[in-house]
Amino acid sequence: MRSVLKTCRAIGLGTAVMASGVLALSSVGPAVAKDSMRGWNIHVEDYPVSHGVEQFLKDVSQQADGRVGGKIFHGGVLGSQPDAIEQVRLGAIDFGVFSLGPMGQVVPETNVVSLQFIFKSMDQMYRLMDGEAGAAIDGDLQNKGLVALGWYDAGARSFYNSIKPINTPADLGGMKVRVMNNDLFVVMIESMGGNATPMAFAEVFQSLKTGVVDGAENNPPSYESTNHFEVAKYYSLSEHLIIPECLCMSKKTWDTLSADDQAIVKAAGKASAEYQRELWRARETQSMDAVKAGGTVVNTIADKAPFQDAMSSVYDKFLDENPDLTELVDLIREAD
Ligand code: BDP
């Protein structure tokens, strides 16, 4: 929260504007047409994120009478996620849908949502991201050259592997587990005695197949759409991470838009997030059905408390290293 207050103060915005989530920076830079934006997306074309962002582009182009528009490149063809985040910050790519997981390496404040079990439910996550927590994180992203247009759903991440069902943290002992590129996730796996391997999303299938790693963790739609279920058939519902995703625009691109176009882009971003969330819920069920039909053995975890206990060392380390983020962590933890 402190950082969003600081940002707003630095650019002379009142709290009313801040609360509306619209940081009207239109006075910065000339208002030029931006009809050929390029967007980055890691997912295949038929995926809730992909449909959400296509909808965003359609709305923007219609409402801005073609002054603003562009194309989204699916399947990570514009590069890996950490590279794409840099490219969007630099303005070489105009926008993208990023998991706040890898974002933590660039915007450390976003690590707060990568803490295990921090959100109590999807609804609570939506409320917080659409409210105070999202506004604070948007301020931190803006300081690093990114403007949040909408928060997409990425469900809850669970462990999967090719060896056995996971029921207790000890089951992960000695297991080689792929994680997203963020030190926080390395510590998370180590807290349970596993060996963490940070790796690009695109490499995981082959690494599971050849035994470079034994397992990974992800939500059901990603586990299914990447065919990881074919090479790692035990899916254990730990649901240890609920990490929202950001439809983020480069601040460089944003600053070239007129105030009217910024408002259109912002509204389209928010609407696309609402659409994506609906699609997400349906896809989660479909993906679960598909992987089970494909031979996945799904197990629920009767008691998640031992996972929470094991991972509490991650919290302690994080708060020791980032005392200024205690306020944001508490805001989320204490919310209903
Ligand atoms: C998916 C996210 C995607 C990440 C991927 C991963 O939507 O942004 O790159 O997980 O595990 O759920 O790398």
PDB file of N, CA and C in Angstrom, residues 85-170:
ATOM      1  N   ILE A  85       8.810 -10.227 -20.214  1.00  0.00           N
ATOM      2  CA  ILE A  85       8.558  -9.184 -19.206  1.00  0.00           C
ATOM      3  C   ILE A  85       9.523  -8.011 -19.461  1.00  0.00           C
ATOM      4  N   GLU A  86      10.788  -8.343 -19.710  1.00  0.00           N
ATOM      5  CA  GLU A  86      11.777  -7.288 -19.995  1.00  0.00           C
ATOM      6  C   GLU A  86      11.424  -6.514 -21.256  1.00  0.00           C
ATOM      7  N   GLN A  87      11.019  -7.250 -22.286  1.00  0.00           N
ATOM      8  CA  GLN A  87      10.688  -6.617 -23.574  1.00  0.00           C
ATOM      9  C   GLN A  87       9.508  -5.659 -23.417  1.00  0.00           C
ATOM     10  N   VAL A  88       8.529  -6.054 -22.616  1.00  0.00           N
ATOM     11  CA  VAL A  88       7.366  -5.174 -22.407  1.00  0.00           C
ATOM     12  C   VAL A  88       7.789  -3.953 -21.585  1.00  0.00           C
ATOM     13  N   ARG A  89       8.647  -4.159 -20.615  1.00  0.00           N
ATOM     14  CA  ARG A  89       9.136  -3.003 -19.838  1.00  0.00           C
ATOM     15  C   ARG A  89       9.854  -2.009 -20.745  1.00  0.00           C
ATOM     16  N   LEU A  90      10.601  -2.553 -21.697  1.00  0.00           N
ATOM     17  CA  LEU A  90      11.368  -1.691 -22.610  1.00  0.00           C
ATOM     18  C   LEU A  90      10.499  -1.081 -23.706  1.00  0.00           C
ATOM     19  N   GLY A  91       9.309  -1.628 -23.900  1.00  0.00           N
ATOM     20  CA  GLY A  91       8.423  -1.134 -24.953  1.00  0.00           C
ATOM     21  C   GLY A  91       8.655  -1.816 -26.298  1.00  0.00           C
ATOM     22  N   ALA A  92       9.501  -2.844 -26.327  1.00  0.00           N
ATOM     23  CA  ALA A  92       9.739  -3.569 -27.581  1.00  0.00           C
ATOM     24  C   ALA A  92       8.545  -4.468 -27.895  1.00  0.00           C
ATOM     25  N   ILE A  93       7.866  -4.935 -26.867  1.00  0.00           N
ATOM     26  CA  ILE A  93       6.571  -5.613 -27.000  1.00  0.00           C
ATOM     27  C   ILE A  93       5.598  -4.720 -26.228  1.00  0.00           C
ATOM     28  N   ASP A  94       4.372  -4.553 -26.742  1.00  0.00           N
ATOM     29  CA  ASP A  94       3.475  -3.566 -26.135  1.00  0.00           C
ATOM     30  C   ASP A  94       2.695  -4.065 -24.918  1.00  0.00           C
ATOM     31  N   PHE A  95       2.364  -5.348 -24.939  1.00  0.00           N
ATOM     32  CA  PHE A  95       1.587  -5.866 -23.800  1.00  0.00           C
ATOM     33  C   PHE A  95       1.763  -7.375 -23.705  1.00  0.00           C
ATOM     34  N   GLY A  96       1.265  -7.947 -22.604  1.00  0.00           N
ATOM     35  CA  GLY A  96       1.359  -9.397 -22.429  1.00  0.00           C
ATOM     36  C   GLY A  96       0.524  -9.814 -21.235  1.00  0.00           C
ATOM     37  N   VAL A  97       0.260 -11.122 -21.137  1.00  0.00           N
ATOM     38  CA  VAL A  97      -0.406 -11.630 -19.932  1.00  0.00           C
ATOM     39  C   VAL A  97       0.640 -12.415 -19.148  1.00  0.00           C
ATOM     40  N   PHE A  98       1.002 -11.865 -18.008  1.00  0.00           N
ATOM     41  CA  PHE A  98       2.081 -12.458 -17.219  1.00  0.00           C
ATOM     42  C   PHE A  98       1.588 -13.028 -15.903  1.00  0.00           C
ATOM     43  N   SER A  99       2.135 -14.194 -15.557  1.00  0.00           N
ATOM     44  CA  SER A  99       1.911 -14.724 -14.216  1.00  0.00           C
ATOM     45  C   SER A  99       2.711 -13.842 -13.265  1.00  0.00           C
ATOM     46  N   LEU A 100       2.130 -13.543 -12.100  1.00  0.00           N
ATOM     47  CA  LEU A 100       2.903 -12.754 -11.138  1.00  0.00           C
ATOM     48  C   LEU A 100       3.986 -13.618 -10.486  1.00  0.00           C
ATOM     49  N   GLY A 101       4.028 -14.914 -10.828  1.00  0.00           N
ATOM     50  CA  GLY A 101       5.102 -15.793 -10.338  1.00  0.00           C
ATOM     51  C   GLY A 101       6.471 -15.321 -10.809  1.00  0.00           C
ATOM     52  N   PRO A 102       6.761 -15.447 -12.106  1.00  0.00           N
ATOM     53  CA  PRO A 102       8.061 -14.965 -12.589  1.00  0.00           C
ATOM     54  C   PRO A 102       8.230 -13.447 -12.469  1.00  0.00           C
ATOM     55  N   MET A 103       7.122 -12.715 -12.390  1.00  0.00           N
ATOM     56  CA  MET A 103       7.193 -11.260 -12.255  1.00  0.00           C
ATOM     57  C   MET A 103       7.958 -10.836 -10.998  1.00  0.00           C
ATOM     58  N   GLY A 104       7.911 -11.728  -9.993  1.00  0.00           N
ATOM     59  CA  GLY A 104       8.541 -11.407  -8.712  1.00  0.00           C
ATOM     60  C   GLY A 104      10.030 -11.122  -8.816  1.00  0.00           C
ATOM     61  N   GLN A 105      10.681 -11.681  -9.817  1.00  0.00           N
ATOM     62  CA  GLN A 105      12.128 -11.446  -9.964  1.00  0.00           C
ATOM     63  C   GLN A 105      12.411 -10.003 -10.389  1.00  0.00           C
ATOM     64  N   VAL A 106      11.418  -9.372 -11.038  1.00  0.00           N
ATOM     65  CA  VAL A 106      11.587  -8.009 -11.560  1.00  0.00           C
ATOM     66  C   VAL A 106      10.900  -6.983 -10.654  1.00  0.00           C
ATOM     67  N   VAL A 107       9.747  -7.347 -10.164  1.00  0.00           N
ATOM     68  CA  VAL A 107       8.972  -6.446  -9.298  1.00  0.00           C
ATOM     69  C   VAL A 107       8.755  -7.203  -7.980  1.00  0.00           C
ATOM     70  N   PRO A 108       9.710  -7.099  -7.057  1.00  0.00           N
ATOM     71  CA  PRO A 108       9.694  -7.950  -5.861  1.00  0.00           C
ATOM     72  C   PRO A 108       8.400  -7.865  -5.063  1.00  0.00           C
ATOM     73  N   GLU A 109       7.719  -6.708  -5.135  1.00  0.00           N
ATOM     74  CA  GLU A 109       6.465  -6.564  -4.367  1.00  0.00           C
ATOM     75  C   GLU A 109       5.428  -7.600  -4.805  1.00  0.00           C
ATOM     76  N   THR A 110       5.490  -8.026  -6.075  1.00  0.00           N
ATOM     77  CA  THR A 110       4.487  -8.991  -6.557  1.00  0.00           C
ATOM     78  C   THR A 110       4.697 -10.375  -5.930  1.00  0.00           C
ATOM     79  N   ASN A 111       5.861 -10.575  -5.302  1.00  0.00           N
ATOM     80  CA  ASN A 111       6.107 -11.858  -4.637  1.00  0.00           C
ATOM     81  C   ASN A 111       5.091 -12.163  -3.547  1.00  0.00           C
ATOM     82  N   VAL A 112       4.462 -11.124  -3.065  1.00  0.00           N
ATOM     83  CA  VAL A 112       3.479 -11.326  -1.996  1.00  0.00           C
ATOM     84  C   VAL A 112       2.402 -12.328  -2.417  1.00  0.00           C
ATOM     85  N   VAL A 113       1.971 -12.263  -3.692  1.00  0.00           N
ATOM     86  CA  VAL A 113       0.912 -13.193  -4.126  1.00  0.00           C
ATOM     87  C   VAL A 113       1.478 -14.569  -4.493  1.00  0.00           C
ATOM     88  N   SER A 114       2.801 -14.707  -4.439  1.00  0.00           N
ATOM     89  CA  SER A 114       3.418 -16.007  -4.696  1.00  0.00           C
ATOM     90  C   SER A 114       3.749 -16.728  -3.395  1.00  0.00           C
ATOM     91  N   LEU A 115       3.284 -16.170  -2.292  1.00  0.00           N
ATOM     92  CA  LEU A 115       3.467 -16.863  -1.012  1.00  0.00           C
ATOM     93  C   LEU A 115       2.393 -17.951  -0.917  1.00  0.00           C
ATOM     94  N   GLN A 116       2.796 -19.119  -0.439  1.00  0.00           N
ATOM     95  CA  GLN A 116       1.901 -20.264  -0.424  1.00  0.00           C
ATOM     96  C   GLN A 116       0.699 -20.018   0.492  1.00  0.00           C
ATOM     97  N   PHE A 117      -0.435 -20.427   0.027  1.00  0.00           N
ATOM     98  CA  PHE A 117      -1.682 -20.373   0.796  1.00  0.00           C
ATOM     99  C   PHE A 117      -2.045 -18.968   1.269  1.00  0.00           C
ATOM    100  N   ILE A 118      -1.561 -17.922   0.569  1.00  0.00           N
ATOM    101  CA  ILE A 118      -1.862 -16.574   1.074  1.00  0.00           C
ATOM    102  C   ILE A 118      -3.328 -16.201   0.846  1.00  0.00           C
ATOM    103  N   PHE A 119      -3.879 -16.591  -0.316  1.00  0.00           N
ATOM    104  CA  PHE A 119      -5.300 -16.311  -0.549  1.00  0.00           C
ATOM    105  C   PHE A 119      -6.123 -17.464   0.008  1.00  0.00           C
ATOM    106  N   LYS A 120      -7.296 -17.121   0.532  1.00  0.00           N
ATOM    107  CA  LYS A 120      -8.142 -18.168   1.127  1.00  0.00           C
ATOM    108  C   LYS A 120      -9.034 -18.832   0.094  1.00  0.00           C
ATOM    109  N   SER A 121      -9.374 -18.109  -0.961  1.00  0.00           N
ATOM    110  CA  SER A 121     -10.260 -18.656  -1.993  1.00  0.00           C
ATOM    111  C   SER A 121     -10.103 -17.819  -3.251  1.00  0.00           C
ATOM    112  N   MET A 122     -10.678 -18.295  -4.344  1.00  0.00           N
ATOM    113  CA  MET A 122     -10.613 -17.534  -5.587  1.00  0.00           C
ATOM    114  C   MET A 122     -11.378 -16.220  -5.436  1.00  0.00           C
ATOM    115  N   ASP A 123     -12.529 -16.286  -4.767  1.00  0.00           N
ATOM    116  CA  ASP A 123     -13.339 -15.063  -4.619  1.00  0.00           C
ATOM    117  C   ASP A 123     -12.599 -14.013  -3.807  1.00  0.00           C
ATOM    118  N   GLN A 124     -11.916 -14.471  -2.790  1.00  0.00           N
ATOM    119  CA  GLN A 124     -11.150 -13.526  -1.976  1.00  0.00           C
ATOM    120  C   GLN A 124     -10.031 -12.909  -2.818  1.00  0.00           C
ATOM    121  N   MET A 125      -9.401 -13.745  -3.640  1.00  0.00           N
ATOM    122  CA  MET A 125      -8.329 -13.234  -4.512  1.00  0.00           C
ATOM    123  C   MET A 125      -8.897 -12.162  -5.468  1.00  0.00           C
ATOM    124  N   TYR A 126     -10.054 -12.447  -6.086  1.00  0.00           N
ATOM    125  CA  TYR A 126     -10.648 -11.455  -6.997  1.00  0.00           C
ATOM    126  C   TYR A 126     -10.886 -10.139  -6.271  1.00  0.00           C
ATOM    127  N   ARG A 127     -11.504 -10.245  -5.079  1.00  0.00           N
ATOM    128  CA  ARG A 127     -11.850  -9.021  -4.327  1.00  0.00           C
ATOM    129  C   ARG A 127     -10.605  -8.206  -4.018  1.00  0.00           C
ATOM    130  N   LEU A 128      -9.565  -8.899  -3.572  1.00  0.00           N
ATOM    131  CA  LEU A 128      -8.349  -8.177  -3.193  1.00  0.00           C
ATOM    132  C   LEU A 128      -7.625  -7.595  -4.407  1.00  0.00           C
ATOM    133  N   MET A 129      -7.587  -8.374  -5.481  1.00  0.00           N
ATOM    134  CA  MET A 129      -6.874  -7.879  -6.665  1.00  0.00           C
ATOM    135  C   MET A 129      -7.662  -6.760  -7.345  1.00  0.00           C
ATOM    136  N   ASP A 130      -8.986  -6.817  -7.287  1.00  0.00           N
ATOM    137  CA  ASP A 130      -9.790  -5.741  -7.872  1.00  0.00           C
ATOM    138  C   ASP A 130      -9.851  -4.539  -6.931  1.00  0.00           C
ATOM    139  N   GLY A 131      -9.319  -4.682  -5.734  1.00  0.00           N
ATOM    140  CA  GLY A 131      -9.370  -3.597  -4.753  1.00  0.00           C
ATOM    141  C   GLY A 131      -7.987  -3.124  -4.350  1.00  0.00           C
ATOM    142  N   GLU A 132      -7.816  -3.011  -3.038  1.00  0.00           N
ATOM    143  CA  GLU A 132      -6.618  -2.371  -2.489  1.00  0.00           C
ATOM    144  C   GLU A 132      -5.298  -3.067  -2.851  1.00  0.00           C
ATOM    145  N   ALA A 133      -5.299  -4.405  -2.771  1.00  0.00           N
ATOM    146  CA  ALA A 133      -4.042  -5.122  -3.031  1.00  0.00           C
ATOM    147  C   ALA A 133      -3.632  -4.949  -4.495  1.00  0.00           C
ATOM    148  N   GLY A 134      -4.617  -5.064  -5.404  1.00  0.00           N
ATOM    149  CA  GLY A 134      -4.325  -4.891  -6.830  1.00  0.00           C
ATOM    150  C   GLY A 134      -3.821  -3.492  -7.130  1.00  0.00           C
ATOM    151  N   ALA A 135      -4.412  -2.481  -6.462  1.00  0.00           N
ATOM    152  CA  ALA A 135      -3.990  -1.093  -6.698  1.00  0.00           C
ATOM    153  C   ALA A 135      -2.543  -0.904  -6.233  1.00  0.00           C
ATOM    154  N   ALA A 136      -2.207  -1.506  -5.097  1.00  0.00           N
ATOM    155  CA  ALA A 136      -0.840  -1.386  -4.581  1.00  0.00           C
ATOM    156  C   ALA A 136       0.145  -2.044  -5.542  1.00  0.00           C
ATOM    157  N   ILE A 137      -0.221  -3.240  -6.007  1.00  0.00           N
ATOM    158  CA  ILE A 137       0.672  -3.976  -6.906  1.00  0.00           C
ATOM    159  C   ILE A 137       0.795  -3.244  -8.242  1.00  0.00           C
ATOM    160  N   ASP A 138      -0.310  -2.658  -8.711  1.00  0.00           N
ATOM    161  CA  ASP A 138      -0.251  -1.877  -9.951  1.00  0.00           C
ATOM    162  C   ASP A 138       0.741  -0.723  -9.802  1.00  0.00           C
ATOM    163  N   GLY A 139       0.721  -0.073  -8.643  1.00  0.00           N
ATOM    164  CA  GLY A 139       1.676   1.024  -8.404  1.00  0.00           C
ATOM    165  C   GLY A 139       3.115   0.526  -8.513  1.00  0.00           C
ATOM    166  N   ASP A 140       3.363  -0.651  -7.943  1.00  0.00           N
ATOM    167  CA  ASP A 140       4.723  -1.215  -7.979  1.00  0.00           C
ATOM    168  C   ASP A 140       5.108  -1.616  -9.403  1.00  0.00           C
ATOM    169  N   LEU A 141       4.148  -2.147 -10.147  1.00  0.00           N
ATOM    170  CA  LEU A 141       4.423  -2.509 -11.546  1.00  0.00           C
ATOM    171  C   LEU A 141       4.738  -1.248 -12.343  1.00  0.00           C
ATOM    172  N   GLN A 142       3.957  -0.193 -12.104  1.00  0.00           N
ATOM    173  CA  GLN A 142       4.177   1.053 -12.861  1.00  0.00           C
ATOM    174  C   GLN A 142       5.569   1.616 -12.617  1.00  0.00           C
ATOM    175  N   ASN A 143       6.037   1.463 -11.391  1.00  0.00           N
ATOM    176  CA  ASN A 143       7.407   1.934 -11.102  1.00  0.00           C
ATOM    177  C   ASN A 143       8.441   1.185 -11.928  1.00  0.00           C
ATOM    178  N   LYS A 144       8.069  -0.008 -12.428  1.00  0.00           N
ATOM    179  CA  LYS A 144       9.006  -0.812 -13.218  1.00  0.00           C
ATOM    180  C   LYS A 144       8.599  -0.839 -14.689  1.00  0.00           C
ATOM    181  N   GLY A 145       7.723   0.071 -15.084  1.00  0.00           N
ATOM    182  CA  GLY A 145       7.421   0.214 -16.513  1.00  0.00           C
ATOM    183  C   GLY A 145       6.270  -0.618 -17.043  1.00  0.00           C
ATOM    184  N   LEU A 146       5.388  -1.082 -16.146  1.00  0.00           N
ATOM    185  CA  LEU A 146       4.257  -1.922 -16.584  1.00  0.00           C
ATOM    186  C   LEU A 146       2.957  -1.377 -16.002  1.00  0.00           C
ATOM    187  N   VAL A 147       1.898  -1.357 -16.792  1.00  0.00           N
ATOM    188  CA  VAL A 147       0.601  -0.875 -16.309  1.00  0.00           C
ATOM    189  C   VAL A 147      -0.378  -2.045 -16.297  1.00  0.00           C
ATOM    190  N   ALA A 148      -0.969  -2.333 -15.147  1.00  0.00           N
ATOM    191  CA  ALA A 148      -1.920  -3.456 -15.050  1.00  0.00           C
ATOM    192  C   ALA A 148      -3.280  -3.026 -15.592  1.00  0.00           C
ATOM    193  N   LEU A 149      -3.793  -3.785 -16.549  1.00  0.00           N
ATOM    194  CA  LEU A 149      -5.104  -3.459 -17.135  1.00  0.00           C
ATOM    195  C   LEU A 149      -6.193  -4.384 -16.599  1.00  0.00           C
ATOM    196  N   GLY A 150      -5.808  -5.539 -16.113  1.00  0.00           N
ATOM    197  CA  GLY A 150      -6.805  -6.481 -15.593  1.00  0.00           C
ATOM    198  C   GLY A 150      -6.086  -7.659 -14.961  1.00  0.00           C
ATOM    199  N   TRP A 151      -6.744  -8.253 -13.990  1.00  0.00           N
ATOM    200  CA  TRP A 151      -6.169  -9.419 -13.304  1.00  0.00           C
ATOM    201  C   TRP A 151      -6.887 -10.672 -13.776  1.00  0.00           C
ATOM    202  N   TYR A 152      -6.155 -11.551 -14.405  1.00  0.00           N
ATOM    203  CA  TYR A 152      -6.716 -12.803 -14.916  1.00  0.00           C
ATOM    204  C   TYR A 152      -6.572 -13.897 -13.861  1.00  0.00           C
ATOM    205  N   ASP A 153      -7.392 -14.926 -14.033  1.00  0.00           N
ATOM    206  CA  ASP A 153      -7.401 -16.053 -13.107  1.00  0.00           C
ATOM    207  C   ASP A 153      -6.451 -17.138 -13.608  1.00  0.00           C
ATOM    208  N   ALA A 154      -5.702 -17.710 -12.703  1.00  0.00           N
ATOM    209  CA  ALA A 154      -4.889 -18.868 -13.081  1.00  0.00           C
ATOM    210  C   ALA A 154      -5.114 -20.003 -12.085  1.00  0.00           C
ATOM    211  N   GLY A 155      -6.264 -19.969 -11.430  1.00  0.00           N
ATOM    212  CA  GLY A 155      -6.636 -21.066 -10.542  1.00  0.00           C
ATOM    213  C   GLY A 155      -5.639 -21.288  -9.420  1.00  0.00           C
ATOM    214  N   ALA A 156      -5.582 -22.539  -8.975  1.00  0.00           N
ATOM    215  CA  ALA A 156      -4.654 -22.911  -7.913  1.00  0.00           C
ATOM    216  C   ALA A 156      -3.684 -23.943  -8.475  1.00  0.00           C
ATOM    217  N   ARG A 157      -2.444 -23.834  -8.071  1.00  0.00           N
ATOM    218  CA  ARG A 157      -1.410 -24.763  -8.565  1.00  0.00           C
ATOM    219  C   ARG A 157      -1.258 -25.936  -7.593  1.00  0.00           C
ATOM    220  N   SER A 158      -1.119 -27.121  -8.165  1.00  0.00           N
ATOM    221  CA  SER A 158      -0.938 -28.333  -7.372  1.00  0.00           C
ATOM    222  C   SER A 158       0.265 -29.112  -7.913  1.00  0.00           C
ATOM    223  N   PHE A 159       0.775 -30.020  -7.079  1.00  0.00           N
ATOM    224  CA  PHE A 159       1.946 -30.818  -7.496  1.00  0.00           C
ATOM    225  C   PHE A 159       1.545 -31.994  -8.374  1.00  0.00           C
ATOM    226  N   TYR A 160       2.383 -32.301  -9.347  1.00  0.00           N
ATOM    227  CA  TYR A 160       2.196 -33.535 -10.119  1.00  0.00           C
ATOM    228  C   TYR A 160       3.557 -34.133 -10.443  1.00  0.00           C
ATOM    229  N   ASN A 161       3.572 -35.440 -10.609  1.00  0.00           N
ATOM    230  CA  ASN A 161       4.857 -36.096 -10.882  1.00  0.00           C
ATOM    231  C   ASN A 161       4.632 -37.455 -11.506  1.00  0.00           C
ATOM    232  N   SER A 162       5.732 -38.085 -11.873  1.00  0.00           N
ATOM    233  CA  SER A 162       5.644 -39.365 -12.580  1.00  0.00           C
ATOM    234  C   SER A 162       5.861 -40.553 -11.637  1.00  0.00           C
ATOM    235  N   ILE A 163       6.018 -40.291 -10.328  1.00  0.00           N
ATOM    236  CA  ILE A 163       6.400 -41.378  -9.431  1.00  0.00           C
ATOM    237  C   ILE A 163       5.265 -41.880  -8.532  1.00  0.00           C
ATOM    238  N   LYS A 164       4.636 -40.942  -7.814  1.00  0.00           N
ATOM    239  CA  LYS A 164       3.621 -41.388  -6.833  1.00  0.00           C
ATOM    240  C   LYS A 164       2.740 -40.219  -6.396  1.00  0.00           C
ATOM    241  N   PRO A 165       1.581 -40.525  -5.808  1.00  0.00           N
ATOM    242  CA  PRO A 165       0.747 -39.441  -5.271  1.00  0.00           C
ATOM    243  C   PRO A 165       1.463 -38.752  -4.106  1.00  0.00           C
ATOM    244  N   ILE A 166       1.250 -37.459  -3.993  1.00  0.00           N
ATOM    245  CA  ILE A 166       1.815 -36.694  -2.881  1.00  0.00           C
ATOM    246  C   ILE A 166       0.704 -36.502  -1.849  1.00  0.00           C
ATOM    247  N   ASN A 167       0.947 -36.948  -0.636  1.00  0.00           N
ATOM    248  CA  ASN A 167      -0.032 -36.745   0.434  1.00  0.00           C
ATOM    249  C   ASN A 167       0.515 -35.921   1.584  1.00  0.00           C
ATOM    250  N   THR A 168       1.847 -35.974   1.727  1.00  0.00           N
ATOM    251  CA  THR A 168       2.490 -35.216   2.811  1.00  0.00           C
ATOM    252  C   THR A 168       3.711 -34.514   2.216  1.00  0.00           C
ATOM    253  N   PRO A 169       4.203 -33.469   2.890  1.00  0.00           N
ATOM    254  CA  PRO A 169       5.419 -32.801   2.381  1.00  0.00           C
ATOM    255  C   PRO A 169       6.574 -33.784   2.203  1.00  0.00           C
ATOM    256  N   ALA A 170       6.653 -34.768   3.090  1.00  0.00           N
ATOM    257  CA  ALA A 170       7.768 -35.725   3.024  1.00  0.00           C
ATOM    258  C   ALA A 170       7.757 -36.515   1.713  1.00  0.00           C
TER     259      ALA A 170
END
